[in-house]
PDB file of C-alpha atoms in Angstrom:
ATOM      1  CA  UNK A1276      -6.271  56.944  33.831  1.00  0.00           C
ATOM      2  CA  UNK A1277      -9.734  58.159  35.104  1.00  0.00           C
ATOM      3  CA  UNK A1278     -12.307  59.182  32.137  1.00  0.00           C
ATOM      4  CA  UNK A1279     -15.729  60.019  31.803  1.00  0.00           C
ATOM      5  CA  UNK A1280     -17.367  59.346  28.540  1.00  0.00           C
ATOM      6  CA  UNK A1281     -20.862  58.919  26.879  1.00  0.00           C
ATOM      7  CA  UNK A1282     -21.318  55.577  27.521  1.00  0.00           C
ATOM      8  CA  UNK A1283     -21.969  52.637  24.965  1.00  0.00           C
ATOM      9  CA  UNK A1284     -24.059  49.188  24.792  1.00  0.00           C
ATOM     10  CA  UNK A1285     -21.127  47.261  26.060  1.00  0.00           C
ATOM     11  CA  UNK A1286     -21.271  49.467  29.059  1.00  0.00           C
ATOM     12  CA  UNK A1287     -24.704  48.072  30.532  1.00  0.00           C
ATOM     13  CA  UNK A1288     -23.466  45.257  31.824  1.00  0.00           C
ATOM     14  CA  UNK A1289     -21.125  46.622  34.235  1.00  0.00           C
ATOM     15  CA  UNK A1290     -23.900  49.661  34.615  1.00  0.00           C
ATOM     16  CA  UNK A1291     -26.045  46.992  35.802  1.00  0.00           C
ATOM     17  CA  UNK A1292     -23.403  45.660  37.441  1.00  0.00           C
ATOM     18  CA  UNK A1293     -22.571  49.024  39.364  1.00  0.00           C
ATOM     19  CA  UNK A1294     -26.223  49.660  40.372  1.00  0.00           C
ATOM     20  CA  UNK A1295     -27.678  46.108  41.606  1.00  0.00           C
ATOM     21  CA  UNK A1296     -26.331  46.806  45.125  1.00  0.00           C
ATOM     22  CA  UNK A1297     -28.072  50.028  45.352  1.00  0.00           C
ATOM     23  CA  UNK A1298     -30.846  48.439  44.016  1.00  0.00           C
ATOM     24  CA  UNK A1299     -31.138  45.894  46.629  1.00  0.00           C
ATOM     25  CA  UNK A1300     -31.300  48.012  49.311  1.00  0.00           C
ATOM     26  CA  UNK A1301     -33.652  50.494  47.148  1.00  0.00           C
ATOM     27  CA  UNK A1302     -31.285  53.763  47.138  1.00  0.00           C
ATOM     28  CA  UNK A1303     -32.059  53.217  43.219  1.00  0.00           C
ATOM     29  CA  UNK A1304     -35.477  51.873  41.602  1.00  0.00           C
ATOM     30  CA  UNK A1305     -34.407  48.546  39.901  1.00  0.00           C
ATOM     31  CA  UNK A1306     -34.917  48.626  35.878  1.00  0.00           C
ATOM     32  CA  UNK A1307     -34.543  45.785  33.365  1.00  0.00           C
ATOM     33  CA  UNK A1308     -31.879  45.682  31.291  1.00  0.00           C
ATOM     34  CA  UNK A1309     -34.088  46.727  28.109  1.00  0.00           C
ATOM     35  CA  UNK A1310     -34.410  50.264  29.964  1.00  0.00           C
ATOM     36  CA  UNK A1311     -30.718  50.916  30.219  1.00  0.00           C
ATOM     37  CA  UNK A1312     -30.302  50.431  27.002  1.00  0.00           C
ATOM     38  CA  UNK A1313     -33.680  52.452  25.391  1.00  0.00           C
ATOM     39  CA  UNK A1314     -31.932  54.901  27.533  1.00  0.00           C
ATOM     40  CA  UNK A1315     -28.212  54.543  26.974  1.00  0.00           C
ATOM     41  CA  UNK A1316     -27.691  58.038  24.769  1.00  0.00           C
ATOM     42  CA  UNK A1317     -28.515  59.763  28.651  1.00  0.00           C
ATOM     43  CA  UNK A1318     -25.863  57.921  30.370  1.00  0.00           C
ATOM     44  CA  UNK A1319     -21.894  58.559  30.899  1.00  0.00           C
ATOM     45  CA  UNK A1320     -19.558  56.424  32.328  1.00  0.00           C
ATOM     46  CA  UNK A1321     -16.024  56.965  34.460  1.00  0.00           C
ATOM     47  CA  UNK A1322     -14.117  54.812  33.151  1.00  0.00           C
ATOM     48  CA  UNK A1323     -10.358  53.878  35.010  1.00  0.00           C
ATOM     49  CA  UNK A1324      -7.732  51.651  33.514  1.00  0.00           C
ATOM     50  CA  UNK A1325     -10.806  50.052  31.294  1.00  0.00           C
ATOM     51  CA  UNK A1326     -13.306  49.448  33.976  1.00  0.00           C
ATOM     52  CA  UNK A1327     -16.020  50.882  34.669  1.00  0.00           C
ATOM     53  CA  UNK A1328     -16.267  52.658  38.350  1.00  0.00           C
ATOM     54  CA  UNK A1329     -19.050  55.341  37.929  1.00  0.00           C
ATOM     55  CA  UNK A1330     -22.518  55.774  35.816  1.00  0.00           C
ATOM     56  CA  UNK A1331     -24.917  58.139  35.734  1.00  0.00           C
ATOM     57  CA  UNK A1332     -27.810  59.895  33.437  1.00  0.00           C
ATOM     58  CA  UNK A1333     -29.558  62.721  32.327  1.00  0.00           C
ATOM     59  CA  UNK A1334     -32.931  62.351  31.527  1.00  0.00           C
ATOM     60  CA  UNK A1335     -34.795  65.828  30.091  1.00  0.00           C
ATOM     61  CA  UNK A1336     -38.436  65.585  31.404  1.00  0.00           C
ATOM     62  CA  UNK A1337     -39.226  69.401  29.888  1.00  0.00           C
ATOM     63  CA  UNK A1338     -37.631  72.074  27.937  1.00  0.00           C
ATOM     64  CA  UNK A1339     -36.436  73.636  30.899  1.00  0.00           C
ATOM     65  CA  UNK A1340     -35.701  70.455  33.121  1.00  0.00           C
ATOM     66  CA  UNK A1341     -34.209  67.286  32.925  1.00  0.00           C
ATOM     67  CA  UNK A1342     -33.521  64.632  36.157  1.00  0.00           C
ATOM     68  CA  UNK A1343     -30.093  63.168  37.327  1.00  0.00           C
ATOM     69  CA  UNK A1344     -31.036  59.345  36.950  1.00  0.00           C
ATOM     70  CA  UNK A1345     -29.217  56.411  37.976  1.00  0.00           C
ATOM     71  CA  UNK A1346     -25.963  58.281  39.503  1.00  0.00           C
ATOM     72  CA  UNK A1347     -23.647  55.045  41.197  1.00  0.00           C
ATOM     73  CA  UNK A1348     -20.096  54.589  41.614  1.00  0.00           C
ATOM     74  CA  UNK A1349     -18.308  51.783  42.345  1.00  0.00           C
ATOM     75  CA  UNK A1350     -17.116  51.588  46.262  1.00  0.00           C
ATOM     76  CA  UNK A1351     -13.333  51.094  45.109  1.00  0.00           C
ATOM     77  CA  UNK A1352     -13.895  54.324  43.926  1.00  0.00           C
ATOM     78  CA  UNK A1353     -15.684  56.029  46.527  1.00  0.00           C
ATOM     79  CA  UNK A1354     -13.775  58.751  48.089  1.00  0.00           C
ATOM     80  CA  UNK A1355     -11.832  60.222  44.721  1.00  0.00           C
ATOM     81  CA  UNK A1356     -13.983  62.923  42.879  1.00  0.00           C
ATOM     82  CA  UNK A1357     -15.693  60.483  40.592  1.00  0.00           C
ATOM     83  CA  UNK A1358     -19.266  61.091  41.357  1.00  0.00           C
ATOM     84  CA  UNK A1359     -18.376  64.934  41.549  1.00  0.00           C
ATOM     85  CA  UNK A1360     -16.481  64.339  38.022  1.00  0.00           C
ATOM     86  CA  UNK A1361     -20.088  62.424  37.117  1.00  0.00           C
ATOM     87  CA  UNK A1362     -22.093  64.987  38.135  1.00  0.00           C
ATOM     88  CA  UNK A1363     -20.183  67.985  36.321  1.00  0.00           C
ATOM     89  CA  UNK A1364     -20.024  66.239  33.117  1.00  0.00           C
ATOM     90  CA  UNK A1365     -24.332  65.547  33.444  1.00  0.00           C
ATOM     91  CA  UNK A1366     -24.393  69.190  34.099  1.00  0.00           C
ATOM     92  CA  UNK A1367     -22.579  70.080  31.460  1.00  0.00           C
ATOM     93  CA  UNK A1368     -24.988  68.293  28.913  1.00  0.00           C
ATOM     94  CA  UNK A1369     -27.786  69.897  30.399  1.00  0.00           C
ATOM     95  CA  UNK A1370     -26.231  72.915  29.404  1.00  0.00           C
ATOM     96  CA  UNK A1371     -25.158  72.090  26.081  1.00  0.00           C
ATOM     97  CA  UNK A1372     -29.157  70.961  25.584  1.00  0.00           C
ATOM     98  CA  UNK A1373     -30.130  74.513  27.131  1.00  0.00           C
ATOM     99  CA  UNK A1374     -31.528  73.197  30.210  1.00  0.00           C
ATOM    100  CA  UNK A1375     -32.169  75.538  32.836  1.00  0.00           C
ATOM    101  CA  UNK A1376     -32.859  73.230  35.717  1.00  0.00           C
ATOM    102  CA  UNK A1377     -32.166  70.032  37.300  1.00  0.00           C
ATOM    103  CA  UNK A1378     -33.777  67.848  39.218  1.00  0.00           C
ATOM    104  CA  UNK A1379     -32.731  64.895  41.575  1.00  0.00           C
ATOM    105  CA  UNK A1380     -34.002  62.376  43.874  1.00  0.00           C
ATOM    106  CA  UNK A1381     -31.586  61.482  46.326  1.00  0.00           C
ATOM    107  CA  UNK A1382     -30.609  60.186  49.938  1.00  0.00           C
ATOM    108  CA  UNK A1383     -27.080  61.827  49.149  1.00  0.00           C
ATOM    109  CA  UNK A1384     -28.172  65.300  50.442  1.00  0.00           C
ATOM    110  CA  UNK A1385     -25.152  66.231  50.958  1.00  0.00           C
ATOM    111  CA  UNK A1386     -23.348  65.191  47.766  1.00  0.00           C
ATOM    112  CA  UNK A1387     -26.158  67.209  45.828  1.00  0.00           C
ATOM    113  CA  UNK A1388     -25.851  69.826  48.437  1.00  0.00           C
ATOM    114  CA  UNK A1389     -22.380  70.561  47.585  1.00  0.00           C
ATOM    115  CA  UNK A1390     -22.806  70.886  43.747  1.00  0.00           C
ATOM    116  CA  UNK A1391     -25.386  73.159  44.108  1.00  0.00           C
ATOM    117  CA  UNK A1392     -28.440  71.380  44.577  1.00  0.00           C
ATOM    118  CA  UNK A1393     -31.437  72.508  47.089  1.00  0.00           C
ATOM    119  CA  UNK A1394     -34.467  70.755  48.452  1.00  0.00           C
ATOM    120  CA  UNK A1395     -37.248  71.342  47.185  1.00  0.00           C
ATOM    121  CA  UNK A1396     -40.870  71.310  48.195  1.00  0.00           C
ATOM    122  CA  UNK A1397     -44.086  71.340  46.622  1.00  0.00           C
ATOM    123  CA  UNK A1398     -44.579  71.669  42.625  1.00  0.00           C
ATOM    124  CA  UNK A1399     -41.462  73.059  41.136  1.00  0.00           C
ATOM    125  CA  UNK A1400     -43.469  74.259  37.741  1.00  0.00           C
ATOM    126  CA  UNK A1401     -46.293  75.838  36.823  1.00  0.00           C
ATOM    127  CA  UNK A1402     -49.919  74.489  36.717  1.00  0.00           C
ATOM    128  CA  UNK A1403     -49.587  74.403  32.951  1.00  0.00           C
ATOM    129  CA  UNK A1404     -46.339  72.080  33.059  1.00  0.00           C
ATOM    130  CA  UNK A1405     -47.137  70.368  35.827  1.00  0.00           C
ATOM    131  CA  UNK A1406     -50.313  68.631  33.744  1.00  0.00           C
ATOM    132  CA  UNK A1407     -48.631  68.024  30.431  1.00  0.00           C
ATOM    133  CA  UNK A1408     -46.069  66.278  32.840  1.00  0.00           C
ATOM    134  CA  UNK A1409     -48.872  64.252  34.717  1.00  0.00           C
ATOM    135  CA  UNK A1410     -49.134  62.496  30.913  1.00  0.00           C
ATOM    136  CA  UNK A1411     -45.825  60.908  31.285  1.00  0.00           C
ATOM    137  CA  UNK A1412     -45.828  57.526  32.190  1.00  0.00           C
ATOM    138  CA  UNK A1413     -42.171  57.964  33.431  1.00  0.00           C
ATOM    139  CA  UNK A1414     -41.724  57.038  37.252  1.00  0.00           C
ATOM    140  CA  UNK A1415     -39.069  59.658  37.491  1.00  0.00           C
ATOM    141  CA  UNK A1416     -41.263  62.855  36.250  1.00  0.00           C
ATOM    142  CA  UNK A1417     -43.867  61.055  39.067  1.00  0.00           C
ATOM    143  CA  UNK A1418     -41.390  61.352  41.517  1.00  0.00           C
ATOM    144  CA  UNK A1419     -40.467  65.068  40.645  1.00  0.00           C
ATOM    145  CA  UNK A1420     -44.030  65.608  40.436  1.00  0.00           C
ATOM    146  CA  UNK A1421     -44.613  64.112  44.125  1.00  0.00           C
ATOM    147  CA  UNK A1422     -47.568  61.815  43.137  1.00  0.00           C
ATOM    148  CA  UNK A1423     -49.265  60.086  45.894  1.00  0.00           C
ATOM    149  CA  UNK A1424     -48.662  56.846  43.697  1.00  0.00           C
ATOM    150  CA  UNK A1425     -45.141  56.482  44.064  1.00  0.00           C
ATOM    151  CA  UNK A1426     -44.444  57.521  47.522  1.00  0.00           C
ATOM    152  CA  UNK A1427     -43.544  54.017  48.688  1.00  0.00           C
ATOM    153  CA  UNK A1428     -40.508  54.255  45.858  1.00  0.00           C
ATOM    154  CA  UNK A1429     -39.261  57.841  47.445  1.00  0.00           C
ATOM    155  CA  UNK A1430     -39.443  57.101  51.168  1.00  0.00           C
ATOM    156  CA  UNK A1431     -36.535  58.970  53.018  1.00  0.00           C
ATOM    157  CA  UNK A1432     -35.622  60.622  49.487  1.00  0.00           C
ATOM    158  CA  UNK A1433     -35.270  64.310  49.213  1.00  0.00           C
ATOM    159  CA  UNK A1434     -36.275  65.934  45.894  1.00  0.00           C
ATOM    160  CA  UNK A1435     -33.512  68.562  44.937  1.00  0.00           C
ATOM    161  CA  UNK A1436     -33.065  71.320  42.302  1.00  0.00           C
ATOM    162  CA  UNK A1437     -30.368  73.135  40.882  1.00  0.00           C
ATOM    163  CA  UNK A1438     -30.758  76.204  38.457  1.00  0.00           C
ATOM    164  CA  UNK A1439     -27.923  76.407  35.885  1.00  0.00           C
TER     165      UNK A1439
END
């Protein structure tokens, strides 16, 4: 029985587990494991026959905007609707929080594409946003906010949006 859930501190071990191998070959940033769980409340899980096979996060970075962070399933699962099932269920908190827009980072063009998502290119908010946002010192809002800095991190990575 496939479910996705909020997912709880027991989880990150088998969240860490699920994204190491992306990791490694740098399709996700690595994090320690005090970061998954300061941000645990933004993640949900797919959980099948007690095991976890999907994870994934939404992270708001304005009142209008939030990211999909950290989006992995397990390869056992690849193939059946889980990351689509992952997605929807992110997208559906943004809308429950009232965001208007979401952001991604991602080599999975076409997985994005298909929910909705477009490329993007150049600043996606207005002057006024965009330097509020240039106080975070979240790697993420750098990435959305193309900074010269982390460039190395978002090689081959195509920053998508989707309006709700």
């Amino acid at each position: 029985m496939i479910e996705v859930r909020r997912a709880r501190a027991g989880d990150v071990r088998a969240i860490r587990a699920l994204v190491e191998p992306l990791t490694a070959t740098r399709v996700l940033v690595a994090k320690d494991a005090v970061a998954y769980y300061e941000s645990l409340q933004q993640f949900r899980v797919v959980e099948d026959d007690g095991r976890v096979v999907g994870c994934g996060a939404l992270h708001v970075m304005w009142e209008d905007l939030a990211e999909v962070r950290t989006l992995a399933v397990h390869p056992s699962a690849s193939g059946q609707g889980v990351g689509s099932q992952l997605l929807e269920a992110l997208l559906d908190d943004a809308r429950d929080l009232g965001i208007k827009r979401v952001f991604c980072l991602t080599f999975e063009v076409d997985f994005f594409s298909r929910h909705g998502f477009e490329p993007i290119d150049g600043r996606a908010v207005e002057p006024e946003v965009y330097a509020e946002l240039l106080r975070s010192y979240d790697e993420g809002v750098a990435e959305f906010l193309d900074l010269e800095r982390v460039k190395p991190n978002t090689l081959g990575n195509t920053r998508m949006l989707r309006t709700l």
